[in-house]
């Protein structure tokens, strides 16, 4: 069976931005203008197609990424609308991992905001080409040029304006298309308003000519193949501009920038044209690189139908009826009810049904091909990040990295009948959301759930009640502290026991020391295999990792530690890998104490936007929370304050901010780093350690 469309006509894109920049509003217009929807849903009325969850409709925000498919001018566009709230950053992470391109949306008034930076960095991490869309040009304070400047300053981007706004604020009526050298004017704000393509008027002719010249200069500067023609002729042809813009976008050298007002139904058709012109198809990606099963070498596979099948599971969606696994197909074809190999689990699974998704609605398809994004039923043992592939040609695709939770609460069932249901429901939610963790506290026996913020846990608890009909009591949010070491220590441990009449022996020598904050764990084996076989050295590393899961002060997980295996000895008869695990665990815990373990607390990057008259009160309130002000800047009529504040001091901040600003200031918050907790926290959780310095923290 042949394709209806060639692979070159596919576009797998995400829409990403800071909260309230207009992602879902833009997606709703895309669905309308591509004929998928016959009416436009609005976020503020709770009728947006892509915000299908009750909590999304009630709160007017996107919580879970939603997928849909539409067609535009002979192109098939698979779209994932991602959340903008930092608590749901994992949804952006896993979406960008499998997408070929993205639209970054910026508020024309607020410009580059805190979460704009986060999603831009995530796109950089996965090398996702993107175009930018400056939305809300009809709003008071809109400034296209300032947003472009902020992209350079705060994102390190190379924006290339391919449009200019015609009028701003209430007078915004259309755009100047610098590539086609023409004007596009809408005759009203209605969704069915017609637009007229006209020559550029005298009022804008000079500004447009200057901007077009700058666009061509930038293209010649970024693409050497155009430089000679530009220097010789003084300009580029329309075809050269289109080709040059596409090339610098795919090579991540530049970012075409458009503008519009999605809510007023202006500019969305031009945005769709830009998606088709400049963002990559799966064919442009060309190949996908994975590893063989023991990670000893890379495996490169073409993105094509005639290659062996391979796909990445990037999302699990759970509801009362079962699980849907979302997959991105990178190569090959597959039909319903065929078998695939789950590489991570080393087992075969039979596919059930494939569904093309439209938010929470689904349409069954019988076959999938390279480039497709679909949902699958029938899997028994898949999790986010698993590779499924042809059993005859296995490979492992790169998994996603997810941040650790920073907040936790205790939860218990309300009735005996809820007890078993609670565990099953929490396990299903944890399967769906990689940043949601569940554990049993060893001392209290309580069930502890952890997440990325208060809103994150609140939403999950509501889902548990609404979707799974489980009633539970939930405690107050608590900070997820961590531990680390602040000095170096060298320790040795000899483990020698009689077990079942048999001697068990292992001896290790470890150096335990700190790493830079955020660097993670590092293990270094300095012992030659002739002295200590690799199987025992690997057991030492595993023993250390197990010991780090519950630190030596208060049982918190340990971070940013370097361990060097400096020595060890074994007995050919009496030594086992289990003995080395135990010896390493004991040695590490003693070494961590001698290396002055300390408690770490999560520090948040806080951004507050406030009218100038409340600036003093906002800064004063942040100071009472021991926040460290990083910088301040003007953003239109607002003042923006950025600070680092410990998470423990931010509970209830939204209420306090409303109070000091009469409800006119807004804030966003995201995890910045772990830093040494103040003296009071150290003594609360580890009083046996005595005095911990002066409690000064490094939040740089």
XYZ file of C-alpha atoms in Angstrom:
700
model
C 0.000 0.000 0.000
C 1.566 3.299 -1.067
C 1.488 6.578 0.778
C -1.249 9.099 0.055
C 1.366 11.827 0.548
C 5.123 11.661 0.121
C 7.232 11.892 3.270
C 8.416 15.344 2.131
C 4.853 16.627 2.651
C 4.727 15.603 6.353
C 5.281 18.110 9.151
C 5.546 16.911 12.764
C 5.491 20.094 14.835
C 4.959 21.284 18.380
C 3.585 24.581 19.623
C 5.536 25.853 22.626
C 5.523 29.019 24.732
C 5.173 30.569 28.158
C 1.778 30.151 29.799
C -0.913 32.426 28.313
C 1.077 33.376 25.200
C -1.679 31.931 23.021
C -0.629 28.362 22.129
C -4.055 26.753 22.398
C -5.822 29.790 20.882
C -3.470 29.556 17.883
C -4.020 25.794 17.591
C -7.801 26.299 17.594
C -7.482 28.708 14.639
C -5.209 26.253 12.824
C -7.822 23.521 13.236
C -10.535 25.856 11.930
C -8.639 27.146 8.920
C -7.487 23.645 7.936
C -11.073 22.376 8.084
C -10.643 19.991 11.025
C -13.067 21.995 13.210
C -16.222 23.764 12.039
C -16.211 26.174 14.959
C -13.487 27.800 17.021
C -13.209 26.804 20.680
C -12.057 29.473 23.135
C -9.814 28.888 26.145
C -11.601 31.481 28.310
C -14.967 29.797 27.714
C -13.580 26.326 28.410
C -14.516 25.161 24.897
C -11.047 24.718 23.347
C -10.803 21.407 21.490
C -7.245 20.723 22.618
C -7.938 21.507 26.295
C -10.264 18.545 26.763
C -9.571 17.742 30.438
C -12.011 19.204 32.968
C -9.196 20.887 34.888
C -7.913 22.505 31.686
C -11.366 23.861 30.886
C -11.910 25.133 34.441
C -8.492 26.777 34.789
C -8.033 27.976 31.220
C -4.553 26.441 30.942
C -3.059 23.485 29.089
C -2.013 20.673 31.423
C -1.309 17.744 29.127
C 0.102 17.786 25.606
C -2.593 17.004 23.043
C -2.020 15.663 19.535
C -3.996 16.299 16.380
C -3.593 16.090 12.613
C -4.638 18.515 9.876
C -3.930 19.284 6.230
C -2.780 22.532 4.621
C -1.981 23.036 0.951
C -1.144 19.373 0.267
C 0.810 19.037 3.524
C -0.113 16.763 6.417
C 0.647 18.490 9.720
C 0.812 16.480 12.963
C 0.581 18.989 15.831
C 1.289 18.627 19.530
C -0.013 21.513 21.656
C 2.174 21.608 24.782
C 1.600 23.152 28.233
C 3.208 26.456 29.199
C 3.125 26.021 32.989
C 6.475 24.967 34.455
C 4.868 22.217 36.579
C 4.148 20.335 33.348
C 7.539 20.813 31.669
C 7.854 17.032 31.174
C 5.042 17.245 28.613
C 7.159 19.683 26.581
C 10.302 17.590 27.022
C 8.831 14.378 25.668
C 7.008 16.140 22.849
C 10.125 17.926 21.593
C 12.052 14.642 21.697
C 9.884 13.208 18.889
C 9.027 16.336 16.878
C 10.847 17.518 13.763
C 10.040 21.227 14.131
C 8.312 23.721 16.407
C 6.478 27.034 16.512
C 7.668 29.212 19.394
C 4.945 31.694 20.322
C 5.745 34.943 22.120
C 3.372 37.471 23.666
C 3.904 40.773 21.808
C 3.576 42.661 25.110
C 5.521 40.414 27.498
C 8.067 39.141 24.976
C 10.472 36.413 26.096
C 9.231 35.193 29.476
C 10.610 32.667 31.973
C 9.035 29.545 30.476
C 9.849 30.831 26.971
C 13.506 30.421 27.926
C 12.929 26.935 29.331
C 11.161 25.561 26.250
C 13.703 27.233 23.956
C 16.522 25.450 25.833
C 14.610 22.177 25.543
C 14.303 22.690 21.771
C 18.046 23.451 21.610
C 18.769 20.230 23.521
C 16.981 18.100 20.921
C 18.118 20.328 18.029
C 14.576 21.099 16.913
C 14.336 23.702 14.088
C 11.742 26.367 14.857
C 9.944 29.420 13.593
C 8.747 32.206 15.901
C 5.301 33.789 15.983
C 4.789 37.072 17.850
C 1.151 36.855 18.949
C -1.252 39.406 20.431
C -0.147 42.286 18.183
C -3.560 43.853 18.866
C -2.858 44.269 22.601
C -1.921 47.568 24.248
C 1.864 47.710 24.619
C 2.585 45.304 21.735
C 6.109 45.820 20.361
C 7.390 43.536 17.590
C 10.904 44.991 17.522
C 11.345 44.624 21.287
C 10.387 40.943 21.151
C 13.011 40.424 18.419
C 15.639 42.136 20.598
C 14.662 39.973 23.593
C 15.093 36.842 21.473
C 18.687 37.863 20.808
C 19.428 38.956 24.374
C 17.707 36.220 26.387
C 17.698 33.250 24.032
C 20.901 33.813 22.064
C 18.734 33.357 18.964
C 19.254 34.722 15.449
C 15.751 36.006 14.589
C 15.026 36.893 10.954
C 11.867 38.969 10.511
C 9.964 37.791 7.433
C 6.921 39.915 8.277
C 6.212 43.349 9.702
C 2.970 44.331 11.460
C 0.606 46.742 9.714
C -0.462 48.933 12.605
C -0.166 47.929 16.236
C -2.498 47.604 19.211
C -6.088 48.474 18.227
C -4.927 49.551 14.755
C -3.367 46.143 13.919
C -4.979 45.147 10.618
C -2.498 42.856 8.874
C 1.103 42.049 7.986
C 3.700 42.948 5.385
C 5.095 39.794 3.768
C 8.767 40.650 3.215
C 9.468 37.523 1.153
C 6.656 38.123 -1.342
C 7.074 41.914 -0.971
C 3.359 42.508 -0.480
C 0.730 43.440 2.093
C -1.900 41.112 3.609
C -4.843 43.026 5.155
C -7.865 41.506 6.937
C -11.230 43.227 6.621
C -12.313 42.493 10.221
C -11.792 40.343 13.325
C -14.358 37.674 12.502
C -13.073 34.120 11.977
C -14.414 34.186 8.436
C -13.055 37.648 7.653
C -11.491 37.829 4.204
C -7.975 39.072 3.667
C -6.736 41.053 0.708
C -3.255 40.820 -0.788
C -2.146 44.232 -2.046
C 1.037 46.092 -2.967
C 2.766 47.674 0.032
C 1.280 51.121 0.687
C 3.406 54.279 0.590
C 3.097 54.608 4.363
C 5.058 51.374 4.886
C 7.146 51.233 1.711
C 10.369 52.658 3.222
C 10.233 50.544 6.410
C 9.426 47.416 4.396
C 12.286 48.018 1.953
C 14.720 48.481 4.832
C 13.476 45.335 6.610
C 13.616 43.307 3.378
C 17.172 44.461 2.767
C 18.115 43.437 6.310
C 16.478 40.016 5.789
C 18.514 39.400 2.622
C 21.740 40.595 4.289
C 21.156 38.193 7.180
C 20.490 35.298 4.793
C 23.679 36.036 2.838
C 25.596 36.222 6.106
C 24.222 32.878 7.385
C 24.283 30.969 4.080
C 27.534 31.244 2.127
C 25.931 29.818 -1.009
C 23.834 33.006 -1.256
C 26.609 35.447 -0.428
C 28.136 35.671 -3.897
C 24.767 36.254 -5.619
C 23.809 38.888 -3.068
C 27.109 40.780 -3.409
C 26.961 40.585 -7.210
C 23.288 41.499 -7.712
C 22.539 43.501 -4.563
C 19.501 41.340 -3.843
C 18.184 37.776 -3.839
C 15.380 36.265 -5.888
C 12.183 35.143 -4.221
C 13.134 31.472 -4.733
C 16.564 32.088 -3.205
C 14.967 33.731 -0.155
C 12.578 30.812 0.372
C 15.383 28.273 -0.034
C 17.761 30.280 2.162
C 15.219 30.695 4.961
C 14.466 26.984 4.898
C 18.148 26.085 4.948
C 19.113 28.309 7.907
C 16.053 27.058 9.802
C 16.907 23.381 9.281
C 20.550 24.011 10.182
C 19.499 25.919 13.347
C 21.426 28.974 12.178
C 18.416 31.302 12.214
C 14.749 31.560 13.099
C 12.135 33.155 10.786
C 9.819 35.455 12.760
C 6.170 36.169 11.898
C 3.495 38.158 13.706
C -0.268 38.208 14.147
C -3.201 38.115 16.532
C -4.654 34.624 16.802
C -7.572 35.703 18.973
C -8.514 38.309 16.346
C -8.031 35.700 13.579
C -5.184 37.516 11.850
C -1.946 35.926 10.698
C -2.710 32.235 11.240
C -2.941 31.368 7.536
C 0.480 32.960 6.970
C 1.832 30.951 9.910
C 0.588 27.728 8.283
C 2.307 28.733 5.045
C 5.543 29.223 7.004
C 5.218 25.758 8.576
C 4.999 24.254 5.085
C 7.822 26.413 3.680
C 10.443 26.367 6.433
C 9.969 23.560 8.962
C 11.457 20.133 8.216
C 9.746 16.991 7.012
C 10.846 13.588 8.357
C 12.747 13.205 5.089
C 14.782 16.314 5.946
C 15.790 14.684 9.231
C 17.122 11.922 7.004
C 18.367 9.406 9.554
C 17.807 8.444 13.159
C 20.697 7.288 15.345
C 20.395 4.724 18.120
C 22.632 2.125 19.754
C 22.978 -1.598 19.630
C 21.745 -3.539 22.657
C 24.948 -3.275 24.716
C 25.582 0.400 23.777
C 28.951 -0.550 22.257
C 28.269 1.084 18.887
C 25.853 3.426 17.118
C 23.165 2.238 14.745
C 22.030 4.603 11.980
C 18.709 4.015 10.243
C 17.120 5.938 7.375
C 13.763 7.612 7.969
C 12.019 5.615 5.261
C 9.231 3.084 4.758
C 11.516 0.378 3.378
C 13.767 0.271 6.461
C 13.179 -2.083 9.452
C 10.461 -0.806 11.785
C 11.493 1.403 14.726
C 9.502 3.772 16.951
C 9.822 5.561 20.277
C 7.144 5.514 22.975
C 6.986 9.128 24.160
C 3.808 9.201 26.235
C 1.460 6.905 28.137
C -2.089 8.148 28.699
C -4.100 6.352 31.389
C -7.827 6.413 31.984
C -10.417 4.091 33.495
C -10.557 2.062 30.283
C -6.840 1.308 30.006
C -3.636 2.742 28.572
C -2.817 4.389 25.260
C 0.852 4.524 24.236
C 1.784 7.415 21.937
C 4.553 6.518 19.500
C 6.607 8.327 16.880
C 7.467 6.032 13.974
C 10.979 6.683 12.679
C 11.354 3.933 10.085
C 9.494 1.098 8.438
C 5.803 0.192 8.406
C 3.607 -1.773 10.791
C 0.048 -3.124 10.706
C -2.434 -3.761 13.502
C -2.007 -7.041 15.423
C 1.613 -7.507 14.333
C 4.401 -8.272 16.811
C 7.177 -5.859 17.782
C 10.184 -6.128 20.083
C 10.415 -3.923 23.207
C 14.168 -3.494 23.476
C 14.278 -2.127 27.040
C 12.130 -4.966 28.404
C 13.728 -7.586 26.103
C 10.375 -9.067 25.175
C 7.970 -9.188 22.268
C 4.609 -7.446 22.370
C 1.622 -7.654 20.057
C 0.199 -4.385 18.770
C -3.537 -3.958 19.274
C -4.986 -1.008 17.358
C -3.545 2.237 15.971
C -5.392 5.514 16.445
C -4.902 8.913 14.889
C -5.622 11.302 17.761
C -7.583 14.527 17.797
C -7.186 15.677 21.415
C -9.096 12.937 23.306
C -10.970 11.678 20.230
C -9.553 8.850 18.161
C -9.854 7.505 14.631
C -8.592 4.007 13.939
C -5.980 3.453 11.236
C -4.838 0.023 10.032
C -1.195 0.786 9.251
C 1.524 3.236 10.304
C 4.577 4.418 8.381
C 7.776 6.391 8.918
C 6.931 9.884 10.129
C 3.586 8.986 11.728
C 2.601 9.963 15.275
C -0.176 7.707 16.568
C -1.583 6.147 19.729
C -1.440 2.386 20.239
C -3.395 -0.098 22.356
C -2.329 -3.581 23.391
C 1.018 -2.977 25.060
C 1.481 -4.716 28.397
C 4.860 -3.485 29.622
C 5.885 -0.226 27.958
C 6.901 3.007 29.660
C 7.820 6.443 28.353
C 11.146 6.277 26.516
C 10.956 2.629 25.411
C 12.002 1.685 21.881
C 9.817 -0.740 19.929
C 11.194 -2.200 16.735
C 11.438 -5.070 14.268
C 12.550 -8.161 16.245
C 15.054 -8.957 13.481
C 16.720 -5.509 13.625
C 16.780 -4.207 17.206
C 18.150 -0.808 18.200
C 17.851 1.493 21.202
C 16.734 5.089 20.577
C 17.722 7.921 22.910
C 15.433 8.217 25.922
C 14.214 11.488 27.446
C 15.626 12.986 30.654
C 13.116 14.260 33.187
C 13.728 16.556 36.163
C 13.452 15.248 39.716
C 10.371 16.238 41.762
C 10.811 19.158 44.178
C 7.704 18.833 46.326
C 5.849 16.000 48.044
C 2.758 15.280 50.136
C 1.508 12.347 52.168
C -1.660 10.665 50.920
C -3.895 8.007 52.459
C -7.169 6.333 51.424
C -10.339 7.605 53.066
C -11.869 4.152 53.445
C -10.736 0.540 53.442
C -12.432 0.111 50.078
C -10.199 2.848 48.609
C -6.963 1.254 49.811
C -6.273 -1.135 46.921
C -7.721 1.268 44.367
C -5.395 4.023 45.620
C -2.253 1.985 45.003
C -3.391 0.871 41.554
C -4.357 4.424 40.592
C -1.096 5.954 41.819
C 0.879 3.332 39.899
C -1.053 4.153 36.714
C -0.557 7.900 37.151
C 3.168 7.350 37.752
C 3.347 5.272 34.568
C 1.743 8.135 32.656
C 3.785 10.985 34.178
C 7.567 10.465 34.571
C 7.860 13.441 36.974
C 5.286 11.967 39.376
C 6.814 9.590 41.926
C 5.263 7.340 44.565
C 7.102 5.803 47.522
C 6.433 4.387 50.976
C 8.173 6.201 53.831
C 10.125 3.529 55.703
C 9.750 5.169 59.121
C 6.104 6.243 59.073
C 4.711 3.748 56.568
C 2.945 6.640 54.804
C 2.460 6.781 51.051
C 4.328 9.824 49.716
C 3.634 11.315 46.281
C 6.113 13.735 44.699
C 5.813 16.176 41.802
C 7.010 19.393 40.187
C 4.874 21.846 42.157
C 1.689 22.465 44.111
C -0.438 22.716 40.949
C 1.025 19.514 39.549
C 0.067 17.477 42.625
C -3.296 19.205 42.966
C -4.205 18.276 39.378
C -3.117 14.664 39.846
C -5.133 14.275 43.049
C -8.198 15.721 41.281
C -7.719 13.305 38.396
C -7.513 10.459 40.860
C -10.892 11.439 42.320
C -12.606 12.311 39.010
C -11.200 9.776 36.578
C -10.579 6.817 38.874
C -13.163 7.418 41.612
C -10.660 7.082 44.474
C -11.221 9.129 47.636
C -8.138 10.128 49.647
C -6.877 12.468 52.359
C -3.915 14.601 51.302
C -1.395 16.244 53.632
C 0.253 19.652 53.311
C 2.926 20.080 50.638
C 6.490 19.474 51.810
C 9.799 20.401 50.196
C 11.747 17.533 48.613
C 15.158 18.030 50.225
C 18.321 16.269 49.067
C 21.738 15.531 50.569
C 25.301 15.842 49.340
C 28.847 15.953 50.700
C 30.890 19.110 51.094
C 34.411 17.703 51.644
C 36.540 14.733 50.611
C 37.087 11.565 52.609
C 38.857 8.274 51.980
C 37.425 5.168 53.652
C 38.053 1.439 53.521
C 35.706 -1.402 54.360
C 36.284 -5.122 54.748
C 33.123 -7.208 54.633
C 33.722 -10.702 55.991
C 30.907 -12.943 57.187
C 29.977 -16.579 57.649
C 26.753 -17.277 55.768
C 25.298 -20.796 55.811
C 28.618 -22.250 56.792
C 30.416 -20.423 53.959
C 32.818 -17.491 54.236
C 31.857 -14.338 52.265
C 34.574 -11.733 51.641
C 34.995 -8.310 49.969
C 37.346 -5.395 50.587
C 37.049 -1.905 49.053
C 38.680 1.505 49.401
C 36.646 4.539 48.285
C 37.274 8.253 47.943
C 34.055 10.245 48.415
C 33.898 13.923 47.420
C 31.614 16.700 46.114
C 30.879 17.709 42.532
C 29.612 21.010 41.165
C 25.952 21.655 41.845
C 23.851 20.025 39.142
C 26.712 17.829 37.873
C 25.116 14.610 39.122
C 26.814 11.396 40.263
C 30.151 10.213 38.902
C 31.905 6.904 39.574
C 35.532 6.320 38.639
C 37.218 2.925 38.803
C 40.959 3.407 39.412
C 41.685 -0.289 40.044
C 43.096 -2.490 37.300
C 40.993 -5.531 36.312
C 43.881 -7.778 37.311
C 43.553 -6.501 40.883
C 39.758 -6.421 40.994
C 37.651 -8.014 38.211
C 35.171 -5.765 36.425
C 32.177 -7.701 37.744
C 33.152 -6.729 41.306
C 33.926 -3.119 40.338
C 30.462 -2.892 38.754
C 28.988 -4.310 41.982
C 30.787 -1.579 43.949
C 29.195 1.103 41.748
C 25.747 -0.469 42.165
C 26.234 -0.627 45.942
C 27.129 3.075 46.029
C 24.125 3.998 43.887
C 21.810 2.050 46.186
C 23.269 3.764 49.249
C 22.776 7.202 47.664
C 19.022 6.634 47.357
C 18.733 7.253 51.107
C 21.393 9.605 52.444
C 23.139 9.492 55.800
C 21.527 12.499 57.515
C 17.776 12.286 57.079
C 17.210 9.636 54.440
C 17.033 12.097 51.507
C 18.419 11.067 48.125
C 22.015 12.206 47.546
C 23.128 14.364 44.621
C 26.317 15.678 43.037
C 28.776 13.184 44.510
C 31.978 11.778 42.997
C 33.146 8.345 44.148
C 36.527 6.881 43.183
C 37.240 3.196 43.691
C 40.898 3.425 44.784
C 41.485 -0.127 45.920
C 40.014 -3.502 46.629
C 40.793 -7.159 47.020
C 38.881 -10.370 46.541
C 39.070 -14.085 47.142
C 38.622 -16.347 44.127
C 36.450 -18.709 46.157
C 34.721 -16.596 48.795
C 34.013 -13.263 47.062
C 30.635 -12.480 45.435
C 29.159 -9.434 43.728
C 26.604 -9.172 46.568
C 29.425 -8.966 49.110
C 31.017 -6.105 47.156
C 27.674 -4.284 46.947
C 27.309 -4.494 50.730
C 30.931 -3.460 51.374
C 30.593 -0.497 49.013
C 27.310 0.608 50.609
C 28.768 0.516 54.128
C 31.961 2.282 53.011
C 30.078 4.979 51.130
C 27.767 5.792 54.041
C 30.697 6.139 56.421
C 32.610 8.180 53.873
C 29.608 10.469 53.331
C 29.482 11.211 57.068
C 33.225 11.915 57.208
C 32.919 14.126 54.104
C 30.504 16.397 56.022
C 27.137 15.629 54.494
C 24.745 18.561 54.244
C 21.065 19.046 53.430
C 20.226 20.653 50.069
C 17.024 22.540 49.318
C 15.467 23.347 45.928
C 15.923 26.970 44.877
C 13.424 28.393 42.398
C 13.870 30.997 39.689
C 10.991 33.404 40.250
C 9.855 36.042 37.742
C 7.306 38.654 38.848
C 5.656 41.131 36.451
C 4.064 44.054 38.285
C 2.806 47.602 37.642
C 5.488 50.075 38.731
C 3.532 51.393 41.736
C 3.757 47.976 43.434
C 7.428 47.398 42.643
C 8.659 48.325 46.128
C 6.116 46.089 47.850
C 6.960 43.129 45.556
C 10.712 43.462 46.125
C 10.171 43.916 49.855
C 8.088 40.747 50.015
C 10.749 38.780 48.129
C 13.366 40.075 50.563
C 11.323 38.833 53.539
C 11.504 35.390 51.910
C 15.319 35.638 51.802
C 15.168 35.886 48.015
C 18.175 37.076 46.057
C 17.216 39.625 43.394
C 18.960 38.796 40.119
C 17.820 41.702 37.943
C 14.960 44.046 37.095
C 13.795 45.395 33.751
C 10.936 47.275 32.143
C 8.530 45.389 29.880
C 6.119 47.876 28.382
C 4.092 49.332 31.257
C 5.217 46.587 33.648
C 8.329 46.083 35.742
C 9.808 42.575 35.824
C 11.735 41.282 38.822
C 13.755 38.062 38.674
C 14.989 36.395 41.829
C 16.200 33.126 43.321
C 14.081 32.038 46.282
C 14.065 28.755 48.187
C 10.961 26.676 47.463
C 10.217 26.413 51.192
C 9.595 30.176 51.250
C 7.283 30.169 48.213
C 4.287 28.259 49.571
C 1.257 30.525 49.466
C 3.083 33.149 47.406
C 0.240 33.634 44.917
C -2.039 34.829 47.741
C 0.637 37.153 49.146
C 1.357 38.631 45.697
C -2.325 39.337 45.098
C -2.412 41.116 48.457
C 0.589 43.406 47.868
C -0.381 44.263 44.255
C -4.184 44.399 44.515
C -4.272 41.400 42.200
C -2.442 43.171 39.346
C 0.929 41.372 39.485
C 1.617 37.912 38.086
C 4.471 35.484 38.644
C 6.010 32.329 37.243
C 8.396 29.970 38.955
C 10.667 27.160 37.818
C 13.355 25.029 39.435
C 16.812 26.601 39.248
C 19.147 24.427 41.329
C 19.757 22.760 44.649
C 21.669 24.810 47.212
C 22.847 24.212 50.769
C 19.913 24.691 53.109
C 20.092 27.255 55.931
C 21.266 26.381 59.418
C 17.760 25.905 60.826
C 16.915 23.264 58.209
C 20.232 21.471 58.746
C 19.632 21.259 62.484
C 15.981 20.247 62.078
C 16.750 17.222 59.922
C 20.216 16.338 61.211
C 20.618 17.654 64.768
C 23.283 15.066 65.502
C 25.611 16.842 63.105
C 25.772 19.913 65.344
C 26.415 23.387 63.955
C 26.581 23.751 60.150
C 28.600 26.823 59.372
C 26.729 30.099 59.015
C 23.846 28.868 56.860
C 24.829 31.083 53.927
C 23.711 29.543 50.635
C 25.184 29.802 47.185
C 22.348 30.426 44.737
C 24.412 31.686 41.851
